[in-house]
Amino acid sequence: MFLQAAFFYLFAGVLVASAFMVITARNPVHAVLYLILAFFNGAGLFVLLGAEFLAMMLLIVYVGAVMVLFLFVVMMLDVDFAELRAGFTNYLPFGAAIGGVLLVELVLVLGSWAIAPELAARPEAPLPAVAENITNTRAIGRLMYTQYVYFFQLAGLILLVAMVGAIVLTLRKRAGVKRQSAAAQIARTPATAIEIKTVPTGGAIMPGSRRQG
């Protein structure tokens, strides 16, 4: 029990420190590396909770795919930090005003926040009951596709809208580049799509010529 508590505080401490370094690091590559470290420690916390499936998904999906791809993209962008810092003072009053508004909102929320008496009397989380002797992967699947199926579908819809928005925002039309036009393809008729040629016996149609005898 002591060893488990020691690892919990170790993973939690490194996770909080690495998360703080993610938002304070000046170099974006260093920020990505700190974020990968935070994911590793989060996976360690999941293992301590007995959620090995979530830990493996966190490592495989986020660290193994998303963050490595993000790291390569950041390293290939060739960001000019001097140019980025050039207009920092111009936007400082606007950023400070937004930060002040957010700080006031946080103070108001934390000042009015209180623990409900019924929750204080029962500190354990009201987790849904699951059958024993099943893996956590199966338990997550049961909850995700039964009790939380609408939230799961809503999350998928939000991700789809975000993906479409990213494509629309980054789409650039350049002259001389051929693109697929679904409307033009649907509007095609047999008269405009095919050409019937009469080939004489023993003849052939050569590319670039209308008829070859």
Protein backbone atom coordinates (compact mmCIF):
# COMPACT_ATOMS: atom_id res chain seq x y z
CA MET A 1 0.00 0.00 0.00
CA PHE A 2 2.86 2.35 0.81
CA LEU A 3 4.58 1.54 -2.48
CA GLN A 4 1.35 2.20 -4.43
CA ALA A 5 0.88 5.56 -2.70
CA ALA A 6 4.50 6.47 -3.37
CA PHE A 7 4.12 5.73 -7.09
CA PHE A 8 0.84 7.64 -7.18
CA TYR A 9 2.43 10.79 -5.76
CA LEU A 10 5.46 10.31 -8.02
CA PHE A 11 3.36 10.03 -11.19
CA ALA A 12 1.00 12.82 -10.10
CA GLY A 13 3.86 15.17 -9.21
CA VAL A 14 5.72 14.62 -12.46
CA LEU A 15 2.43 14.94 -14.37
CA VAL A 16 1.62 18.33 -12.82
CA ALA A 17 5.18 19.60 -13.30
CA SER A 18 5.37 18.47 -16.92
CA ALA A 19 1.92 19.98 -17.65
CA PHE A 20 3.12 23.29 -16.22
CA MET A 21 6.23 23.14 -18.40
CA VAL A 22 4.06 22.50 -21.48
CA ILE A 23 2.45 25.93 -21.19
CA THR A 24 5.59 27.77 -20.05
CA ALA A 25 8.21 26.31 -22.41
CA ARG A 26 9.36 28.81 -25.04
CA ASN A 27 10.46 26.18 -27.51
CA PRO A 28 7.46 24.31 -29.04
CA VAL A 29 9.56 21.16 -29.46
CA HIS A 30 10.33 21.16 -25.74
CA ALA A 31 6.62 21.72 -25.01
CA VAL A 32 5.72 18.66 -27.07
CA LEU A 33 8.34 16.57 -25.25
CA TYR A 34 6.97 17.71 -21.89
CA LEU A 35 3.47 16.79 -23.06
CA ILE A 36 4.67 13.29 -23.98
CA LEU A 37 6.16 13.01 -20.48
CA ALA A 38 2.79 14.07 -19.02
CA PHE A 39 1.02 11.36 -21.06
CA PHE A 40 3.46 8.71 -19.81
CA ASN A 41 2.78 9.66 -16.19
CA GLY A 42 -0.97 9.76 -16.85
CA ALA A 43 -0.70 6.23 -18.22
CA GLY A 44 1.09 5.23 -15.01
CA LEU A 45 -1.82 6.60 -12.97
CA PHE A 46 -4.27 4.60 -15.10
CA VAL A 47 -2.24 1.45 -14.43
CA LEU A 48 -2.39 2.11 -10.69
CA LEU A 49 -6.19 2.43 -10.98
CA GLY A 50 -6.39 -0.92 -12.78
CA ALA A 51 -7.36 0.63 -16.14
CA GLU A 52 -4.66 -0.98 -18.28
CA PHE A 53 -6.71 -0.54 -21.45
CA LEU A 54 -6.90 3.24 -21.01
CA ALA A 55 -3.17 3.36 -20.25
CA MET A 56 -2.31 1.46 -23.42
CA MET A 57 -4.68 3.56 -25.52
CA LEU A 58 -3.12 6.73 -24.10
CA LEU A 59 0.35 5.55 -25.02
CA ILE A 60 -0.49 4.06 -28.42
CA VAL A 61 -2.90 6.69 -29.72
CA TYR A 62 -1.62 9.94 -28.21
CA VAL A 63 2.08 9.27 -27.66
CA GLY A 64 2.69 6.78 -30.46
CA ALA A 65 0.64 8.50 -33.15
CA VAL A 66 -0.64 12.00 -32.39
CA MET A 67 2.29 13.46 -30.45
CA VAL A 68 5.00 11.95 -32.64
CA LEU A 69 3.25 13.33 -35.73
CA PHE A 70 2.82 16.69 -34.00
CA LEU A 71 6.50 16.69 -33.05
CA PHE A 72 7.54 16.09 -36.66
CA VAL A 73 5.19 18.85 -37.85
CA VAL A 74 6.57 21.33 -35.32
CA MET A 75 10.17 20.46 -36.25
CA MET A 76 9.42 20.85 -39.98
CA LEU A 77 7.57 24.18 -39.68
CA ASP A 78 10.78 26.19 -39.31
CA VAL A 79 9.13 28.71 -36.98
CA ASP A 80 10.77 32.13 -36.87
CA PHE A 81 10.67 32.94 -33.14
CA ALA A 82 12.04 36.45 -33.66
CA GLU A 83 9.12 37.22 -35.97
CA LEU A 84 6.64 35.74 -33.50
CA ARG A 85 7.95 37.89 -30.65
CA ALA A 86 8.01 41.05 -32.79
CA GLY A 87 4.31 41.86 -32.24
CA PHE A 88 4.12 40.63 -28.66
CA THR A 89 3.92 44.08 -27.10
CA ASN A 90 1.18 45.16 -29.52
CA TYR A 91 -1.16 42.39 -28.40
CA LEU A 92 -0.14 42.50 -24.74
CA PRO A 93 -2.98 44.87 -23.59
CA PHE A 94 -5.63 42.78 -25.36
CA GLY A 95 -4.24 39.52 -23.95
CA ALA A 96 -3.95 41.04 -20.47
CA ALA A 97 -7.61 42.16 -20.63
CA ILE A 98 -8.79 38.67 -21.61
CA GLY A 99 -6.62 37.13 -18.89
CA GLY A 100 -8.08 39.52 -16.33
CA VAL A 101 -11.65 38.59 -17.32
CA LEU A 102 -10.83 34.88 -17.05
CA LEU A 103 -9.18 35.44 -13.65
CA VAL A 104 -12.27 37.26 -12.33
CA GLU A 105 -14.50 34.43 -13.60
CA LEU A 106 -12.31 31.82 -11.90
CA VAL A 107 -12.41 33.75 -8.62
CA LEU A 108 -16.19 34.02 -8.81
CA VAL A 109 -16.59 30.32 -9.59
CA LEU A 110 -14.20 29.16 -6.85
CA GLY A 111 -15.70 31.63 -4.35
CA SER A 112 -19.21 30.26 -4.83
CA TRP A 113 -18.14 26.61 -5.06
CA ALA A 114 -19.15 24.38 -2.17
CA ILE A 115 -19.39 20.64 -1.59
CA ALA A 116 -22.95 19.34 -1.36
CA PRO A 117 -23.69 17.77 2.05
CA GLU A 118 -24.85 14.48 0.52
CA LEU A 119 -21.61 14.18 -1.46
CA ALA A 120 -19.49 14.98 1.60
CA ALA A 121 -21.23 12.20 3.50
CA ARG A 122 -20.44 9.73 0.71
CA PRO A 123 -16.92 10.41 -0.55
CA GLU A 124 -16.78 7.49 -2.96
CA ALA A 125 -17.62 8.23 -6.60
CA PRO A 126 -21.04 7.00 -7.76
CA LEU A 127 -19.67 4.63 -10.35
CA PRO A 128 -22.15 2.50 -12.29
CA ALA A 129 -22.29 -1.09 -11.15
CA VAL A 130 -20.47 -3.53 -13.40
CA ALA A 131 -20.30 -7.27 -13.29
CA GLU A 132 -17.28 -8.87 -11.70
CA ASN A 133 -14.72 -11.09 -13.40
CA ILE A 134 -14.71 -9.10 -16.64
CA THR A 135 -11.89 -7.11 -18.13
CA ASN A 136 -11.87 -3.33 -17.94
CA THR A 137 -11.95 -3.19 -21.74
CA ARG A 138 -15.25 -5.06 -21.77
CA ALA A 139 -16.61 -2.95 -18.93
CA ILE A 140 -15.74 0.27 -20.78
CA GLY A 141 -17.35 -1.06 -23.95
CA ARG A 142 -20.54 -1.94 -22.10
CA LEU A 143 -20.84 1.52 -20.55
CA MET A 144 -19.82 3.36 -23.73
CA TYR A 145 -22.28 1.59 -26.03
CA THR A 146 -25.21 1.36 -23.60
CA GLN A 147 -25.45 4.03 -20.91
CA TYR A 148 -23.26 6.67 -22.61
CA VAL A 149 -24.00 5.84 -26.25
CA TYR A 150 -25.56 9.26 -26.97
CA PHE A 151 -22.55 11.10 -25.49
CA PHE A 152 -20.28 8.84 -27.53
CA GLN A 153 -22.19 9.68 -30.72
CA LEU A 154 -22.14 13.39 -29.80
CA ALA A 155 -18.36 13.28 -29.33
CA GLY A 156 -17.99 11.67 -32.74
CA LEU A 157 -20.18 14.35 -34.31
CA ILE A 158 -18.10 17.12 -32.71
CA LEU A 159 -14.90 15.54 -34.01
CA LEU A 160 -16.43 15.26 -37.49
CA VAL A 161 -17.42 18.95 -37.49
CA ALA A 162 -13.94 19.89 -36.29
CA MET A 163 -12.35 17.83 -39.06
CA VAL A 164 -14.56 19.41 -41.73
CA GLY A 165 -13.82 22.88 -40.33
CA ALA A 166 -10.08 22.25 -40.42
CA ILE A 167 -10.29 21.10 -44.03
CA VAL A 168 -12.36 24.14 -45.04
CA LEU A 169 -10.02 26.57 -43.26
CA THR A 170 -6.87 25.11 -44.80
CA LEU A 171 -8.25 24.50 -48.30
CA ARG A 172 -6.51 26.63 -50.89
CA LYS A 173 -7.40 26.80 -54.56
CA ARG A 174 -4.48 27.33 -56.91
CA ALA A 175 -4.56 27.85 -60.65
CA GLY A 176 -3.39 24.95 -62.76
CA VAL A 177 -4.15 22.29 -60.15
CA LYS A 178 -6.73 19.70 -61.16
CA ARG A 179 -9.32 18.94 -58.49
CA GLN A 180 -12.17 16.52 -58.33
CA SER A 181 -15.60 18.07 -58.93
CA ALA A 182 -18.40 15.87 -57.64
CA ALA A 183 -21.07 18.10 -59.26
CA ALA A 184 -19.41 17.87 -62.68
CA GLN A 185 -19.09 14.10 -62.37
CA ILE A 186 -22.75 13.70 -61.43
CA ALA A 187 -23.87 16.01 -64.30
CA ARG A 188 -22.12 13.89 -66.94
CA THR A 189 -24.31 12.15 -69.48
CA PRO A 190 -23.51 9.26 -71.83
CA ALA A 191 -23.35 11.74 -74.72
CA THR A 192 -20.58 13.74 -73.05
CA ALA A 193 -18.80 10.86 -71.33
CA ILE A 194 -18.31 8.37 -74.15
CA GLU A 195 -17.53 8.56 -77.86
CA ILE A 196 -18.54 5.78 -80.22
CA LYS A 197 -16.16 5.16 -83.11
CA THR A 198 -16.49 2.80 -85.96
CA VAL A 199 -13.38 0.67 -86.32
CA PRO A 200 -12.96 -1.05 -89.67
CA THR A 201 -11.97 -4.66 -89.84
CA GLY A 202 -8.23 -4.99 -89.36
CA GLY A 203 -7.87 -1.35 -88.23
CA ALA A 204 -7.04 0.18 -84.89
CA ILE A 205 -7.54 3.42 -83.01
CA MET A 206 -4.30 5.09 -82.10
CA PRO A 207 -3.99 7.57 -79.23
CA GLY A 208 -4.31 11.18 -80.40
CA SER A 209 -6.01 10.30 -83.67
CA ARG A 210 -9.66 10.07 -84.44
CA ARG A 211 -9.44 7.21 -86.87
CA GLN A 212 -6.67 5.02 -88.22
CA GLY A 213 -7.22 2.67 -91.05
